[in-house]
Tab-separated table of C-alpha atoms in Angstrom:
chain	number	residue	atom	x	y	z
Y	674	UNK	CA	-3.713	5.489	-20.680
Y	675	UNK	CA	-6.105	5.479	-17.689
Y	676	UNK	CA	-4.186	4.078	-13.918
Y	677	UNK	CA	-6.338	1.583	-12.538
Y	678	UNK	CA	-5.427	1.091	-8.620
Y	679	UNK	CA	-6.685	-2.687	-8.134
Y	680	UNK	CA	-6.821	-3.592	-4.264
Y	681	UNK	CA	-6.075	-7.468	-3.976
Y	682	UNK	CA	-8.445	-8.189	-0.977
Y	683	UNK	CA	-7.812	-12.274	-1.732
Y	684	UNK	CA	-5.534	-12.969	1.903
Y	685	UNK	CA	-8.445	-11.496	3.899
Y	686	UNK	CA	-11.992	-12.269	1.658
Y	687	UNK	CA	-10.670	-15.635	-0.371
Y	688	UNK	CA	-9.888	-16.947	2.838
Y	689	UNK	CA	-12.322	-16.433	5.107
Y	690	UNK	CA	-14.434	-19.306	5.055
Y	691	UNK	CA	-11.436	-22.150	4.375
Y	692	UNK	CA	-12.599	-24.577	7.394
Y	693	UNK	CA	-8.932	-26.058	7.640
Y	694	UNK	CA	-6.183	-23.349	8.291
Y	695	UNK	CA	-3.542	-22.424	6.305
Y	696	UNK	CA	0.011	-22.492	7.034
Y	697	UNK	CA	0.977	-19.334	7.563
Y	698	UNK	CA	3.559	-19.450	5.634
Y	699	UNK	CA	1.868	-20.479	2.847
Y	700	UNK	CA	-0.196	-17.421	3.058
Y	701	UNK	CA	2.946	-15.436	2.757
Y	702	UNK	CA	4.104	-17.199	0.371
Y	703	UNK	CA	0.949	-15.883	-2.011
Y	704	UNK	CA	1.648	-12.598	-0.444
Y	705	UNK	CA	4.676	-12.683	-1.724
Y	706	UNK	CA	3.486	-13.675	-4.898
Y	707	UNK	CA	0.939	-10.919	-5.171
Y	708	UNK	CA	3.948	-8.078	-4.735
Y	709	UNK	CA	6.141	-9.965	-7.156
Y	710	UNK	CA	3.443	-9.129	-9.830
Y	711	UNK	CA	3.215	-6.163	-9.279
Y	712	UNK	CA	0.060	-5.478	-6.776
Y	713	UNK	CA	1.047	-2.377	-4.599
Y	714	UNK	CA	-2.220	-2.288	-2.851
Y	715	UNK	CA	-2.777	-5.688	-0.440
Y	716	UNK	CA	-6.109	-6.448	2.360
Y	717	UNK	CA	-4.137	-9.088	3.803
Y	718	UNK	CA	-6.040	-9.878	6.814
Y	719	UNK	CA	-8.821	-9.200	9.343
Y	720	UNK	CA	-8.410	-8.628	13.191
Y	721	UNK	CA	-11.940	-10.475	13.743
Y	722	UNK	CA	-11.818	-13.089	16.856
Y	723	UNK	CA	-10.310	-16.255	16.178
Y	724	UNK	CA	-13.619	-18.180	17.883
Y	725	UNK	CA	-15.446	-16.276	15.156
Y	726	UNK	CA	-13.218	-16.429	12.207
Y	727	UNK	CA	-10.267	-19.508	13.004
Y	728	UNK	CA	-8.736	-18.886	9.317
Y	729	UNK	CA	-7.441	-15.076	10.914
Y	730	UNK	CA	-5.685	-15.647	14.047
Y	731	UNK	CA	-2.799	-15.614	12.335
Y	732	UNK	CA	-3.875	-12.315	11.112
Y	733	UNK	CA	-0.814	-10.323	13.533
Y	734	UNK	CA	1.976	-12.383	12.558
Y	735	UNK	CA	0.680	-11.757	9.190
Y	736	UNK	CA	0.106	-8.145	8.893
Y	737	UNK	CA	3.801	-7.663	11.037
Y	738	UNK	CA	5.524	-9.752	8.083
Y	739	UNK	CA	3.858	-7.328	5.319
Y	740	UNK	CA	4.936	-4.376	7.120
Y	741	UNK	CA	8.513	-5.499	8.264
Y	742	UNK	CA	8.791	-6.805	3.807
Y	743	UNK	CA	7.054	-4.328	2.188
Y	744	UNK	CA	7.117	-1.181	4.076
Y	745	UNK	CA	6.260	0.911	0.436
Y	746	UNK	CA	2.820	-0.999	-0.575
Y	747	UNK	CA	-0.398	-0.057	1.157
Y	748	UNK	CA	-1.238	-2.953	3.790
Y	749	UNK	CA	-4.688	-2.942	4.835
Y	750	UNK	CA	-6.819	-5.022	7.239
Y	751	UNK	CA	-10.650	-5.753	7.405
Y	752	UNK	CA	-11.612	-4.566	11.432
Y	753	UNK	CA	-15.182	-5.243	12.574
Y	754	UNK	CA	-15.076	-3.275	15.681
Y	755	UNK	CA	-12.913	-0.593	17.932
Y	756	UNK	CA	-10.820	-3.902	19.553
Y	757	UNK	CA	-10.084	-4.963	15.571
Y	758	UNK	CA	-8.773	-1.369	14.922
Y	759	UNK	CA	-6.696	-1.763	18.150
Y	760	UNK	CA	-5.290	-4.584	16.970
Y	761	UNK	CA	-4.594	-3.841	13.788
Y	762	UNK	CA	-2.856	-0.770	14.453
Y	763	UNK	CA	-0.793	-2.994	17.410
Y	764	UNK	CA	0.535	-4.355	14.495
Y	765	UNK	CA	1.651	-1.241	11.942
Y	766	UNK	CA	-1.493	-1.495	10.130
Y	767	UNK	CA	-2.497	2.250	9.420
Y	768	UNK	CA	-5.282	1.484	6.552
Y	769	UNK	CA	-8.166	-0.071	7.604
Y	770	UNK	CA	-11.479	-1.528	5.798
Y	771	UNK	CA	-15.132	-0.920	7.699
Y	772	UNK	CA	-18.003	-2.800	6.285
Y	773	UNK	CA	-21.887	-1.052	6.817
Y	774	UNK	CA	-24.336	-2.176	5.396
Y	775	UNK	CA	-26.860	-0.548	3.258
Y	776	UNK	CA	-29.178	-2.676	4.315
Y	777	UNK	CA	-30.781	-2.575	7.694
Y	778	UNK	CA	-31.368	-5.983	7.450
Y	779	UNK	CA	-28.255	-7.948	6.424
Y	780	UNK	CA	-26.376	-5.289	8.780
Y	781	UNK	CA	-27.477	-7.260	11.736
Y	782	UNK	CA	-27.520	-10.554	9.640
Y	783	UNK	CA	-23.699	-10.174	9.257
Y	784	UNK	CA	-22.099	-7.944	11.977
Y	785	UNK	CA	-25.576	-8.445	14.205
Y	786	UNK	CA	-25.832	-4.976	14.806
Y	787	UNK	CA	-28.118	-2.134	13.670
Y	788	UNK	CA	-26.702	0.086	10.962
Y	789	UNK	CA	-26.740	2.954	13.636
Y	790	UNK	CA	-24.642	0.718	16.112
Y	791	UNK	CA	-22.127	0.433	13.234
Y	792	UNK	CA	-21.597	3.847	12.700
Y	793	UNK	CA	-21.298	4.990	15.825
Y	794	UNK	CA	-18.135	2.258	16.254
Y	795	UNK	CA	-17.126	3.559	12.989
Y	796	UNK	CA	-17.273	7.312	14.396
Y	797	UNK	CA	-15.264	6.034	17.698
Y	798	UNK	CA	-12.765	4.324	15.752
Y	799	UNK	CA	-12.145	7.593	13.427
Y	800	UNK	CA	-11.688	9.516	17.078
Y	801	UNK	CA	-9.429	6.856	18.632
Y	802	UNK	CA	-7.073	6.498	15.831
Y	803	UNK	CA	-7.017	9.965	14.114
Y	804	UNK	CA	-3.956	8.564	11.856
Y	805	UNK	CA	-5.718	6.061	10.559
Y	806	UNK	CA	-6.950	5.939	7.075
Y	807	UNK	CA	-10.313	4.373	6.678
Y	808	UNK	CA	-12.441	3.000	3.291
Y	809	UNK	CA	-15.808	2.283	4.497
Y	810	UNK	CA	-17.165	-0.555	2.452
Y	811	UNK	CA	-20.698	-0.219	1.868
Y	812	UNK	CA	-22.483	-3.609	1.631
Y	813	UNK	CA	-25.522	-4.184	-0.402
Y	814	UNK	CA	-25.130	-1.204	-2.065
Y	815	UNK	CA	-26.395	-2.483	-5.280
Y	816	UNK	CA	-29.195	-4.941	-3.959
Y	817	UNK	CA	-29.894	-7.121	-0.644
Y	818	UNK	CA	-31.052	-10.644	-0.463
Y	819	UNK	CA	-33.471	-9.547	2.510
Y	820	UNK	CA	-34.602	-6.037	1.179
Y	821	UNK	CA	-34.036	-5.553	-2.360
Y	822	UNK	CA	-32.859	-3.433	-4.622
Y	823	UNK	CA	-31.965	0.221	-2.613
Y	824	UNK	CA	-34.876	2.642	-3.130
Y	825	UNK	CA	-34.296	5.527	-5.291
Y	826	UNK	CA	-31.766	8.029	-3.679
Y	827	UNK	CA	-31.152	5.476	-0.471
Y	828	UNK	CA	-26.846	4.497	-1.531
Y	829	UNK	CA	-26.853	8.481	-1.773
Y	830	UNK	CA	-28.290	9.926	1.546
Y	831	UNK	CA	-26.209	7.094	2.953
Y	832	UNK	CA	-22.968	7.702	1.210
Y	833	UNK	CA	-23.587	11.857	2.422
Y	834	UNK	CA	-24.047	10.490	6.037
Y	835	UNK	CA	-20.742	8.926	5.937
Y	836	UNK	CA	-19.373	12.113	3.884
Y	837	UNK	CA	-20.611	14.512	6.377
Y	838	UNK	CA	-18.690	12.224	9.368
Y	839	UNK	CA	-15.752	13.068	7.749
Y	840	UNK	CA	-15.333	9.825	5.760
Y	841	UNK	CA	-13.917	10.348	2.301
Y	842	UNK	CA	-13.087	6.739	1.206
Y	843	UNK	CA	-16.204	4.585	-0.187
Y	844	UNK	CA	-16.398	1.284	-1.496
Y	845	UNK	CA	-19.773	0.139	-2.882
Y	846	UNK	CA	-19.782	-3.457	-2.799
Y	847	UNK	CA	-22.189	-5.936	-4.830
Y	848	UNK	CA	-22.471	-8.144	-1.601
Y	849	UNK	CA	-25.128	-10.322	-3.577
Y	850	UNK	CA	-23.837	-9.682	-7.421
Y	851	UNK	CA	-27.225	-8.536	-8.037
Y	852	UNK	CA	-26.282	-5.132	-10.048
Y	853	UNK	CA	-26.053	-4.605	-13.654
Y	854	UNK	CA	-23.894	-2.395	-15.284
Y	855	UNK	CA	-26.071	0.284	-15.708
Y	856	UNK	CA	-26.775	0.551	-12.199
Y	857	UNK	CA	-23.455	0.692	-10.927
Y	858	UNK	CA	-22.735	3.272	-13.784
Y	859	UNK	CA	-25.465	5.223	-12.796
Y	860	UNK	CA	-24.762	4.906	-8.400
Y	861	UNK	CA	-20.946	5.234	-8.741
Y	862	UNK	CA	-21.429	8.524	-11.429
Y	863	UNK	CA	-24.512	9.905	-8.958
Y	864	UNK	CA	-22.320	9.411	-5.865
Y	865	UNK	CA	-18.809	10.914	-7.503
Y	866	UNK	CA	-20.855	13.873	-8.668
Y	867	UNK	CA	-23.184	14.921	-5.499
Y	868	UNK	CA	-19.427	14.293	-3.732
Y	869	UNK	CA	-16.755	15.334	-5.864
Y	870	UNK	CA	-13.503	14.726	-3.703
Y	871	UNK	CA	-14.953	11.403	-2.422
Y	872	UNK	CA	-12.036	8.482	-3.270
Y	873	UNK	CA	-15.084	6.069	-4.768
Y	874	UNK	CA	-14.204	2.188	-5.152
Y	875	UNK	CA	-16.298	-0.783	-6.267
Y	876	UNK	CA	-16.088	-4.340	-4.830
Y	877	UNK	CA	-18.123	-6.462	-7.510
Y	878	UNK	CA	-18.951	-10.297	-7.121
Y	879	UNK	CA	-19.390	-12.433	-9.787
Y	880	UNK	CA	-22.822	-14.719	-9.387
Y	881	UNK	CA	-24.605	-13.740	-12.450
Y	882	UNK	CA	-21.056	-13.617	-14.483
Y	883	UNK	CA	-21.293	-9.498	-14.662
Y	884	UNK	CA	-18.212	-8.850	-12.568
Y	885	UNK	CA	-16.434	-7.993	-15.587
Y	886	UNK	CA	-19.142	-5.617	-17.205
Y	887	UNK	CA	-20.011	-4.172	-13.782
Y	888	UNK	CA	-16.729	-3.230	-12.964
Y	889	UNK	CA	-15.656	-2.037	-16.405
Y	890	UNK	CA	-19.071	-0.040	-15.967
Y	891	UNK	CA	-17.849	1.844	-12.553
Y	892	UNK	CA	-14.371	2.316	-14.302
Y	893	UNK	CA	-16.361	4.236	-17.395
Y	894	UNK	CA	-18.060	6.083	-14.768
Y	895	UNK	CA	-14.736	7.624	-13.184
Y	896	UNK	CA	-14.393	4.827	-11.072
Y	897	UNK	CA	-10.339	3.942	-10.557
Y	898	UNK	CA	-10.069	1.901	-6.873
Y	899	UNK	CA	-10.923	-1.765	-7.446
Y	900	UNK	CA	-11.305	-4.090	-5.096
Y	901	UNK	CA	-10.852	-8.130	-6.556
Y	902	UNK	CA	-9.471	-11.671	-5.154
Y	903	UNK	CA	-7.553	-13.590	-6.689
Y	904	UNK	CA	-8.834	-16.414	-8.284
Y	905	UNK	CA	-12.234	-14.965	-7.660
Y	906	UNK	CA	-12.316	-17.085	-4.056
Y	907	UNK	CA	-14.736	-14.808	-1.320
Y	908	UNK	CA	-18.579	-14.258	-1.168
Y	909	UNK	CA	-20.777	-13.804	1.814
Y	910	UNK	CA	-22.500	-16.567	3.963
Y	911	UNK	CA	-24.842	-14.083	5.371
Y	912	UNK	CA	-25.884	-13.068	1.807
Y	913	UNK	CA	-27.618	-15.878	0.271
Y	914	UNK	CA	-27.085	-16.715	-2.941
Y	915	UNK	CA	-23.712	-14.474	-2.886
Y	916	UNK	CA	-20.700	-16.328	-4.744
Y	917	UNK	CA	-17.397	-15.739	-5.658
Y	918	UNK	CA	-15.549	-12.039	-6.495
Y	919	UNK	CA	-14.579	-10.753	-9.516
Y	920	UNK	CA	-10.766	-12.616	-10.485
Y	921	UNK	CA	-8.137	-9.873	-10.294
Y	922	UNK	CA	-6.683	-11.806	-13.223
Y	923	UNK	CA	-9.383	-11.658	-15.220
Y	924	UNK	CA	-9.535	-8.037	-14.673
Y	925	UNK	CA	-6.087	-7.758	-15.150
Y	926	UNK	CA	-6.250	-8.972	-18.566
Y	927	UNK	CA	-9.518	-7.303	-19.351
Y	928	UNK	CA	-7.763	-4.112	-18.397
Y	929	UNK	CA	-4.498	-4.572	-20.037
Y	930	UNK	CA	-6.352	-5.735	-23.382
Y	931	UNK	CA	-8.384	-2.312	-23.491
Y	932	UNK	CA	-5.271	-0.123	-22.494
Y	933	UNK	CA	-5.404	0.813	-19.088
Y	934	UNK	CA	-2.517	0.382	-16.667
Y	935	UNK	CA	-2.586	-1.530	-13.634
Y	936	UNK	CA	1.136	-2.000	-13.307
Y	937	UNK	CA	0.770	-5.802	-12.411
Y	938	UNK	CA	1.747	-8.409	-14.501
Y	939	UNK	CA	-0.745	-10.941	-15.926
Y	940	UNK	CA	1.286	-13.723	-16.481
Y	941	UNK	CA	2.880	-13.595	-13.049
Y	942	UNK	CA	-0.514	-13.447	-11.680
Y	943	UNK	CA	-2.228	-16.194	-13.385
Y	944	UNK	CA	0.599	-18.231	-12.768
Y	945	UNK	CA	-0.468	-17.507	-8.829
Y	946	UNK	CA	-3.844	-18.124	-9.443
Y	947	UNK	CA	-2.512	-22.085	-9.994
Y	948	UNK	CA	-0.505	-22.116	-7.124
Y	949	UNK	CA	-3.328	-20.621	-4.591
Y	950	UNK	CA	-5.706	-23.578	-6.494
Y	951	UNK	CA	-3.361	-26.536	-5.540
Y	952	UNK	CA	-2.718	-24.842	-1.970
Y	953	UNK	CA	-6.566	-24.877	-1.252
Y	954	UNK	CA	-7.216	-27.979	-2.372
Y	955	UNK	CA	-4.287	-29.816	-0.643
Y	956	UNK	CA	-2.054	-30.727	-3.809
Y	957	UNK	CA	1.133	-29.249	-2.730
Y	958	UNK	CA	3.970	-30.395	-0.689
Y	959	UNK	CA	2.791	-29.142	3.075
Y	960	UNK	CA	0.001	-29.609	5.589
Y	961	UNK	CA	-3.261	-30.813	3.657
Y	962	UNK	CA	-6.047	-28.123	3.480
Y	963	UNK	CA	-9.266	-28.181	2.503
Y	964	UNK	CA	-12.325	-25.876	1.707
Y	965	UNK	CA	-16.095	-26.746	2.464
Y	966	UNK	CA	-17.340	-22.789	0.749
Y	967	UNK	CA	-14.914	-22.098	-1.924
Y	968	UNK	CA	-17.043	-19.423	-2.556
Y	969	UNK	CA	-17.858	-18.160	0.383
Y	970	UNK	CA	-16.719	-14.701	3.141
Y	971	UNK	CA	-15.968	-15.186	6.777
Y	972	UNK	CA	-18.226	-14.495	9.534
Y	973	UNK	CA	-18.897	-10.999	10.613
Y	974	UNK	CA	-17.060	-9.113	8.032
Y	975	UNK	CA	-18.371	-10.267	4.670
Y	976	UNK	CA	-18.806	-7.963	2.274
């Protein structure tokens, strides 16, 4: 029985873009939720500017509470720059997620920087915080809705950029849902086997319904680090035509129906799922919330 490590990123992705905040607590509340069923790995915020990205600036008190409640899962926080990864680590966060893009083009469309600009921040944060353990998600890895699909070899002399910086965690992310399961099959085995002690991880969105098949594809590959939101909220507004994320339930099930072990319980989940739905669209007993992109990232961070 294969361990499957799934990485609820739903606090931090399936949130972004909700144009009325929510409560706080309510947030915790799912948070809550998510380690109840079992979910030891957690992206619970990001430490973007509030101006930027209103939904997060709760994103300390959050990140404190996960820390001070469940010291033994891995926390991690979305940072888009060296004040982000100051911030996070403020708060006891010591695992951080970096988005890059692949693509020259929607780099600057969603951080508005160049690619270069991005690494060398990523290269300053690595020296400022030595203890801190970084997964570089690579955006557009699979296809951009500016450039296209990656020419041959391109993810590859990338992902060896970032390996020879020192950077050992990767997560190739279908910022568009444009792959096919051959083609992640093919990038995630080409990139574990030119880099053999990389930690690989694949961040699949659902537009064309292939989340399922395209992450079961990595997986095949030798892929174990997933990245999912619950209830399949998240996508990228600097993407177009980018939707939601692959449903950590539905891969919960898929995996638990084909034998692997995730260690999270389905029923628990999907019963979360519900809540989260009434809590987004206002039909619960608290402040009324409501969501204008239900499938749709944050600014400057989107993956």
């Amino acid at each position: 029985m294969k361990k499957i490590k799934v990485f609820e990123v739903g606090p931090r992705d399936g949130y972004q873009n909700v144009s009325a905040l929510i409560p706080t607590q309510e947030k915790k509340k799912i948070i809550d939720g998510l380690a109840k069923s079992g979910v030891t790995h957690l992206q619970v915020t990001s430490f973007v500017s509030p101006k930027a990205v209103p939904q997060m600036q709760d994103a300390r008190e959050v990140a404190v509470y996960c820390k001070e409640h469940y010291p033994k899962l891995d926390i991690l926080a979305l940072v888009p720059n060296l004040r982000g990864a100051k911030d996070a680590c403020d708060a006891g966060i010591r695992h951080i997620s970096y988005v890059v893009s692949l693509s020259e083009s929607h780099n600057k469309a969603n951080v508005n920087r160049t690619r270069e600009a991005s690494v060398r921040e990523l290269k300053e944060i690595a020296f400022s915080y030595p203890d801190m353990k970084i997964c570089v998600d690579v955006a557009t890895a699979f296809g951009c809705p500016f450039e296209g699909k990656p020419a041959d070899g391109e993810l590859i002399r990338f992902v060896g950029e970032l390996y020879s910086k020192g950077f050992r965690e990767i997560c190739l992310c279908d910022t568009t849902g444009v792959a096919n399961p051959r083609q992640v099959r093919e990038a995630a085995s080409a990139v574990m086997e030119t880099y053999p002690d990389i930690e690989p991880a694949v961040h699949i969105h659902d537009t064309r319904g292939m989340g399922l098949a395209c992450t079961l594809a990595a997986v095949e590959a030798g892929v174990s680090r997933i990245q999912s939101t619950l209830g399949g909220l998240g996508g990228c507004p600097f993407a177009p035509g980018a939707s939601g994320n692959t449903a950590t339930e539905d891969l919960v099930y898929m995996f638990r129906e084909m034998g692997y072990e995730t260690g999270i319980d389905f029923e628990e989940l999907l019963k979360l799922s519900k809540y989260q739905k009434s809590v987004i669209e206002g039909n619960y007993s608290g402040h009324h919330v409501m969501i204008t992109a239900p499938q749709a990232c944050g600014k400057r961070g989107g993956r």
